[in-house]
């Protein structure tokens, strides 16, 4: 169910009553409706206004598409209890729906996603390894090397270094966590 915004045409009559003319004007041609509203305003001394309102729409949906849409004949969204399975054990009644058995697999999925994020977050973030002298003349370029795509990176040769700066292996997630997420039935 959803509230859809609509415009309502209301007439405030001299006796203080308010009439909703929206449904009456729905099937009338626009020129005729305009003339009728002018007559009502002049002859009956009614004040005509358009106000923002809403109507309730009911939808029958799947996960991918809307199968059916219809207007609900009221101004409030109803609360309809849908009781799943009821099991009576002695004097006690236990009720549960389809979600009860999906909670634990979902908790596992949430745990694995959190654990995977934590493992990756704890990995070192320095993508380049080298001596201070190799980076000092081109520090601004190296500082953005892991956030921007530079066509090349200049460095200063340092006789004490074994070679040019080396890229450190990027963070690696846990294979065990990834495998557990694949085997979890909620994914």
XYZ file of C-alpha atoms in Angstrom:
187
model
C 0.000 0.000 0.000
C 1.169 3.492 -0.730
C -0.077 7.054 -0.439
C -0.077 8.683 -3.883
C -0.307 12.496 -4.014
C -3.291 13.912 -5.903
C -5.022 17.302 -6.289
C -8.578 17.593 -4.955
C -11.044 20.260 -6.120
C -12.985 21.507 -3.103
C -15.896 23.944 -2.874
C -16.488 25.932 0.337
C -20.179 26.802 0.321
C -21.725 29.853 2.065
C -23.251 27.639 4.788
C -19.734 26.498 5.793
C -19.936 23.003 4.295
C -17.181 21.679 2.066
C -17.875 19.546 -0.994
C -15.274 17.421 -2.739
C -15.880 17.854 -6.479
C -12.906 15.758 -7.639
C -14.863 12.600 -8.528
C -17.654 14.590 -10.227
C -15.172 16.451 -12.448
C -13.133 13.353 -13.297
C -15.029 12.408 -16.502
C -16.068 15.944 -17.554
C -14.184 17.696 -20.391
C -11.876 20.466 -19.083
C -13.805 23.348 -20.740
C -17.103 22.140 -19.290
C -15.544 21.628 -15.842
C -14.093 25.146 -15.879
C -17.454 26.652 -16.849
C -19.232 24.650 -14.146
C -16.793 25.796 -11.474
C -17.200 29.437 -12.562
C -20.998 29.111 -12.364
C -20.743 27.539 -8.898
C -18.464 30.358 -7.726
C -20.732 33.126 -9.104
C -24.250 31.786 -8.525
C -23.773 29.816 -5.300
C -21.016 32.118 -4.009
C -18.776 29.140 -3.340
C -15.017 29.420 -2.971
C -13.302 26.856 -5.227
C -9.808 25.643 -4.337
C -7.455 22.887 -5.361
C -5.738 21.235 -2.425
C -2.987 18.671 -2.111
C -4.263 15.337 -0.896
C -3.540 11.665 -1.362
C -5.176 8.404 -2.255
C -4.263 4.944 -1.055
C -3.102 2.497 -3.719
C -2.834 -1.247 -3.260
C -0.181 -3.206 -5.131
C 0.309 -6.916 -5.726
C 4.020 -7.359 -6.398
C 6.774 -9.872 -6.883
C 10.417 -9.119 -6.174
C 10.829 -7.825 -9.725
C 7.571 -6.270 -10.914
C 4.136 -4.883 -10.052
C 1.489 -7.448 -11.037
C -1.617 -5.472 -10.130
C -2.452 -1.948 -8.937
C -5.798 -0.716 -7.618
C -7.183 2.149 -5.538
C -8.096 1.414 -1.928
C -11.559 2.788 -0.999
C -10.451 4.637 2.122
C -8.077 7.295 3.436
C -6.036 5.104 5.795
C -3.596 2.282 5.179
C -5.075 -0.763 6.872
C -3.067 -3.011 9.160
C -3.856 -6.575 8.257
C -2.376 -9.237 10.532
C -1.153 -12.278 8.648
C -0.569 -15.043 11.138
C 1.676 -17.827 9.952
C 1.725 -21.261 11.468
C 0.165 -21.730 14.908
C 1.343 -24.599 17.099
C -0.531 -25.402 20.304
C 1.524 -27.075 23.022
C -0.620 -27.577 26.091
C -2.149 -24.218 26.940
C 0.460 -22.247 25.032
C 0.066 -21.160 21.395
C 3.268 -20.532 19.448
C 2.956 -18.517 16.252
C 5.608 -18.062 13.623
C 5.868 -17.046 10.011
C 8.234 -17.762 7.174
C 10.794 -15.232 8.448
C 11.536 -17.176 11.629
C 13.557 -19.806 9.781
C 15.378 -17.206 7.667
C 16.745 -15.256 10.654
C 19.770 -17.431 11.452
C 21.029 -17.674 7.855
C 20.637 -13.888 7.578
C 22.597 -13.409 10.798
C 25.364 -15.582 9.312
C 25.345 -13.487 6.123
C 25.578 -10.272 8.165
C 28.404 -11.701 10.280
C 30.410 -12.775 7.221
C 29.940 -9.394 5.538
C 31.098 -7.598 8.707
C 34.068 -9.940 9.160
C 35.131 -9.526 5.524
C 34.947 -5.731 5.826
C 36.991 -5.869 9.039
C 39.708 -8.062 7.474
C 40.077 -5.735 4.484
C 40.019 -2.620 6.689
C 42.886 -3.960 8.803
C 45.140 -4.511 5.771
C 47.970 -1.982 5.263
C 46.978 0.915 3.050
C 50.469 2.010 1.900
C 50.620 0.839 -1.731
C 54.298 1.744 -2.407
C 57.507 0.753 -0.681
C 60.730 2.723 -1.157
C 63.234 4.984 0.559
C 62.514 8.540 1.632
C 65.003 9.911 -0.921
C 63.124 8.209 -3.822
C 59.910 10.074 -2.995
C 61.026 13.466 -1.624
C 61.337 15.437 -4.904
C 57.977 14.196 -6.271
C 56.045 13.843 -3.018
C 52.786 15.392 -4.353
C 52.687 12.872 -7.195
C 53.335 9.861 -4.941
C 50.861 11.059 -2.330
C 47.980 10.644 -4.824
C 49.336 7.501 -6.516
C 46.661 5.236 -4.991
C 43.711 7.594 -5.650
C 44.479 8.976 -9.130
C 45.543 7.292 -12.379
C 48.870 8.959 -13.223
C 50.409 7.969 -16.585
C 53.809 7.533 -14.883
C 55.453 8.073 -11.492
C 58.818 9.820 -11.286
C 61.274 8.965 -8.532
C 64.774 9.985 -7.519
C 67.430 7.266 -7.807
C 68.788 6.262 -4.406
C 72.040 4.244 -4.460
C 71.065 2.750 -1.070
C 67.826 1.296 -2.477
C 67.778 -2.074 -4.251
C 65.756 -0.628 -7.156
C 62.758 1.587 -7.936
C 59.841 1.867 -5.494
C 57.807 -1.349 -5.394
C 54.043 -1.699 -5.180
C 52.840 -3.577 -2.117
C 50.248 -6.280 -2.766
C 46.715 -4.833 -2.301
C 44.495 -5.974 0.573
C 43.288 -9.543 0.226
C 40.054 -10.776 1.752
C 39.781 -14.026 3.664
C 39.092 -17.022 1.414
C 37.326 -18.782 4.290
C 34.899 -15.896 4.746
C 34.234 -15.630 1.002
C 33.593 -19.379 0.797
C 31.237 -19.247 3.793
C 29.274 -16.413 2.175
C 28.907 -18.455 -1.024
C 27.639 -21.484 0.890
C 25.184 -19.462 2.957
C 21.641 -20.092 1.604
C 20.499 -16.437 1.877
C 22.839 -15.234 -0.870
